[in-house]
Short mmCIF file of C-alpha atoms in Angstrom, two decimals:
data_model
loop_
_atom_site.label_atom_id
_atom_site.label_comp_id
_atom_site.label_asym_id
_atom_site.label_seq_id
_atom_site.Cartn_x
_atom_site.Cartn_y
_atom_site.Cartn_z
CA UNK N 18 16.26 7.26 -0.43
CA UNK N 19 13.04 6.25 -2.24
CA UNK N 20 11.42 5.15 1.03
CA UNK N 21 11.90 8.63 2.55
CA UNK N 22 9.37 9.94 0.01
CA UNK N 23 7.54 6.69 -0.71
CA UNK N 24 4.42 8.16 -2.36
CA UNK N 25 6.37 10.60 -4.54
CA UNK N 26 8.85 7.86 -5.48
CA UNK N 27 6.06 5.46 -6.47
CA UNK N 28 4.09 8.03 -8.47
CA UNK N 29 7.13 9.38 -10.34
CA UNK N 30 8.52 5.90 -10.98
CA UNK N 31 7.05 2.47 -11.54
CA UNK N 32 3.49 3.52 -10.74
CA UNK N 33 3.43 6.76 -12.71
CA UNK N 34 0.46 5.46 -14.73
CA UNK N 35 -1.67 6.12 -11.62
CA UNK N 36 -0.35 9.66 -11.02
CA UNK N 37 -2.78 12.54 -11.04
CA UNK N 38 -1.35 16.05 -10.79
CA UNK N 39 1.78 17.80 -11.91
CA UNK N 40 5.39 18.48 -10.93
CA UNK N 41 4.21 20.24 -7.72
CA UNK N 42 1.81 17.63 -6.30
CA UNK N 43 0.75 14.10 -7.21
CA UNK N 44 -1.77 11.62 -5.90
CA UNK N 45 -3.32 8.25 -6.64
CA UNK N 46 -6.95 8.28 -7.82
CA UNK N 47 -9.14 8.10 -4.70
CA UNK N 48 -10.60 4.71 -5.71
CA UNK N 49 -7.04 3.30 -5.86
CA UNK N 50 -5.52 4.84 -2.71
CA UNK N 51 -5.83 8.11 -0.76
CA UNK N 52 -2.10 8.87 -0.83
CA UNK N 53 -0.65 12.13 -2.15
CA UNK N 54 2.75 13.83 -2.12
CA UNK N 55 4.18 17.25 -2.80
CA UNK N 56 7.49 18.18 -4.41
CA UNK N 57 8.17 20.52 -1.48
CA UNK N 58 6.27 22.72 0.97
CA UNK N 59 6.19 25.85 -1.19
CA UNK N 60 2.81 27.59 -1.46
CA UNK N 61 2.62 26.52 -5.15
CA UNK N 62 2.81 22.87 -4.07
CA UNK N 63 0.05 23.35 -1.51
CA UNK N 64 -2.04 25.04 -4.23
CA UNK N 65 -1.50 22.04 -6.51
CA UNK N 66 -2.43 19.68 -3.68
CA UNK N 67 -5.58 21.73 -3.02
CA UNK N 68 -6.66 21.17 -6.63
CA UNK N 69 -6.13 17.43 -6.31
CA UNK N 70 -8.14 17.31 -3.08
CA UNK N 71 -10.96 19.32 -4.66
CA UNK N 72 -11.05 16.88 -7.58
CA UNK N 73 -10.55 13.55 -5.74
CA UNK N 74 -11.35 14.12 -2.07
CA UNK N 75 -9.20 14.02 1.08
CA UNK N 76 -5.59 12.95 0.72
CA UNK N 77 -3.14 11.23 3.03
CA UNK N 78 0.44 12.53 3.12
CA UNK N 79 3.19 10.16 4.26
CA UNK N 80 6.26 12.18 5.21
CA UNK N 81 9.34 11.55 7.38
CA UNK N 82 8.71 14.86 9.18
CA UNK N 83 5.55 16.66 10.20
CA UNK N 84 4.39 19.28 7.70
CA UNK N 85 2.46 22.21 9.15
CA UNK N 86 -0.69 22.64 7.05
CA UNK N 87 -0.91 25.71 4.86
CA UNK N 88 -3.72 28.20 5.27
CA UNK N 89 -7.04 26.72 4.21
CA UNK N 90 -6.02 23.13 4.96
CA UNK N 91 -7.15 21.11 7.94
CA UNK N 92 -5.71 17.91 9.35
CA UNK N 93 -8.41 15.27 9.75
CA UNK N 94 -6.11 12.66 11.27
CA UNK N 95 -2.47 12.67 12.31
CA UNK N 96 -0.56 9.54 13.23
CA UNK N 97 2.98 8.33 13.51
CA UNK N 98 3.78 5.32 11.35
CA UNK N 99 6.60 2.83 11.50
CA UNK N 100 8.18 1.85 8.20
CA UNK N 101 9.59 -1.67 8.35
CA UNK N 102 12.06 -2.90 5.74
CA UNK N 103 12.82 -6.59 5.23
CA UNK N 104 16.48 -7.15 6.09
CA UNK N 105 16.57 -10.91 5.45
CA UNK N 106 19.57 -12.40 3.73
CA UNK N 107 18.14 -13.35 0.34
CA UNK N 108 20.68 -16.16 -0.10
CA UNK N 109 19.61 -18.01 3.04
CA UNK N 110 15.90 -17.43 2.59
CA UNK N 111 14.02 -20.69 2.62
CA UNK N 112 11.42 -21.43 -0.01
CA UNK N 113 7.99 -20.22 1.08
CA UNK N 114 5.97 -22.85 2.89
CA UNK N 115 3.10 -24.53 1.12
CA UNK N 116 0.63 -22.17 -0.49
CA UNK N 117 -2.04 -23.11 2.10
CA UNK N 118 -4.71 -22.77 -0.55
CA UNK N 119 -3.69 -19.28 -1.65
CA UNK N 120 -5.82 -17.87 -4.46
CA UNK N 121 -5.02 -14.88 -6.66
CA UNK N 122 -7.55 -12.11 -6.06
CA UNK N 123 -8.93 -9.97 -8.85
CA UNK N 124 -11.71 -7.59 -9.82
CA UNK N 125 -14.41 -10.21 -9.28
CA UNK N 126 -13.32 -10.47 -5.61
CA UNK N 127 -13.50 -6.76 -4.77
CA UNK N 128 -16.77 -6.84 -2.79
CA UNK N 129 -15.51 -9.72 -0.67
CA UNK N 130 -12.14 -7.98 -0.23
CA UNK N 131 -13.82 -4.75 0.88
CA UNK N 132 -15.95 -6.68 3.40
CA UNK N 133 -12.80 -8.26 4.90
CA UNK N 134 -11.08 -4.84 4.95
CA UNK N 135 -14.09 -3.33 6.76
CA UNK N 136 -14.04 -6.13 9.33
CA UNK N 137 -10.29 -5.97 10.03
CA UNK N 138 -9.23 -2.34 9.31
CA UNK N 139 -5.66 -2.99 8.03
CA UNK N 140 -5.42 0.50 6.51
CA UNK N 141 -6.58 2.35 3.40
CA UNK N 142 -7.95 0.10 0.68
CA UNK N 143 -10.27 1.18 -2.11
CA UNK N 144 -12.24 -0.61 -4.80
CA UNK N 145 -9.31 -0.30 -7.24
CA UNK N 146 -6.37 -0.90 -4.87
CA UNK N 147 -5.84 -4.39 -6.29
CA UNK N 148 -4.67 -2.74 -9.53
CA UNK N 149 -1.45 -1.73 -7.75
CA UNK N 150 -0.01 -5.25 -7.58
CA UNK N 151 -0.61 -8.91 -6.87
CA UNK N 152 -3.09 -9.77 -4.12
CA UNK N 153 -3.61 -13.23 -2.69
CA UNK N 154 -6.17 -14.64 -0.32
CA UNK N 155 -7.16 -17.74 1.59
CA UNK N 156 -10.73 -19.03 1.41
CA UNK N 157 -12.23 -21.02 4.26
CA UNK N 158 -15.82 -22.12 4.78
CA UNK N 159 -16.88 -20.46 1.53
CA UNK N 160 -15.53 -16.99 2.30
CA UNK N 161 -12.38 -14.89 2.13
CA UNK N 162 -10.62 -15.62 5.43
CA UNK N 163 -7.31 -13.78 4.87
CA UNK N 164 -5.50 -11.68 2.31
CA UNK N 165 -2.41 -9.62 1.56
CA UNK N 166 -0.80 -8.02 -1.46
CA UNK N 167 1.37 -5.32 -2.99
CA UNK N 168 0.64 -1.60 -2.91
CA UNK N 169 3.25 1.13 -3.41
CA UNK N 170 6.28 0.36 -5.56
CA UNK N 171 9.08 2.92 -5.24
CA UNK N 172 12.24 2.03 -7.15
CA UNK N 173 13.77 -1.22 -5.90
CA UNK N 174 11.08 -1.78 -3.28
CA UNK N 175 7.52 -3.08 -2.96
CA UNK N 176 5.15 -2.50 -0.07
CA UNK N 177 3.31 -5.42 1.50
CA UNK N 178 -0.22 -4.19 2.07
CA UNK N 179 -3.60 -5.20 3.47
CA UNK N 180 -2.34 -8.02 5.65
CA UNK N 181 -5.57 -9.09 7.33
CA UNK N 182 -7.30 -12.16 8.69
CA UNK N 183 -10.95 -12.56 9.58
CA UNK N 184 -11.13 -12.94 13.40
CA UNK N 185 -12.74 -16.38 13.01
CA UNK N 186 -9.62 -17.67 11.21
CA UNK N 187 -6.79 -16.11 13.20
CA UNK N 188 -3.98 -18.11 14.75
CA UNK N 189 -3.74 -20.54 11.83
CA UNK N 190 -0.70 -19.02 10.09
CA UNK N 191 -2.59 -17.46 7.16
CA UNK N 192 -0.99 -14.00 7.44
CA UNK N 193 2.50 -15.47 7.81
CA UNK N 194 2.12 -17.76 4.81
CA UNK N 195 0.75 -14.95 2.62
CA UNK N 196 3.59 -12.64 3.63
CA UNK N 197 6.21 -15.33 2.98
CA UNK N 198 4.78 -15.83 -0.49
CA UNK N 199 4.92 -12.10 -1.24
CA UNK N 200 8.43 -11.68 0.21
CA UNK N 201 9.76 -14.59 -1.85
CA UNK N 202 8.23 -13.15 -5.04
CA UNK N 203 9.65 -9.68 -4.32
CA UNK N 204 13.11 -11.06 -3.62
CA UNK N 205 12.94 -13.10 -6.83
CA UNK N 206 12.33 -9.83 -8.71
CA UNK N 207 15.26 -8.16 -6.95
CA UNK N 208 13.03 -5.93 -4.82
CA UNK N 209 13.16 -5.16 -1.10
CA UNK N 210 9.85 -5.74 0.72
CA UNK N 211 8.62 -3.14 3.20
CA UNK N 212 5.60 -2.43 5.36
#
């Protein structure tokens, strides 16, 4: 299933334009995302991954099973993640609620986006992450109060990413409305949303 090897599936499919590497190991450019994947755990794949790390910096592997590091590699951080897949019935899905002042985010918003990311820590987000898909935000009191968007896109699926709300604006439904907008757009394209 494409979500079992989400990074590999994205980089060999719809997001191949971002792929650095070869048939043994691939990764996103570090400014886009830290994620990498290997074809398998053969020494040649670890060697290819080593070259990508030397060129771009540390890499994050997302795998369904733990991979013991090869000689010369060290694990900087190890965590278990939950992958959530939207199981809603597309036919009965209601139209997304009002846009609540949603704005499309782009390159001119990157510094403000990175400040919100630093304040809320939703996960990896680099200065070029917004190139991976559509990102939307909510502005309140002259600043970016909330945001969310699309990151990895394995075949038939799109990841909802960077769901975050400035602490001063929590509890007002911003994250929910942004996610509903993204889910509706993904369903309209025939894609399954996941986190």
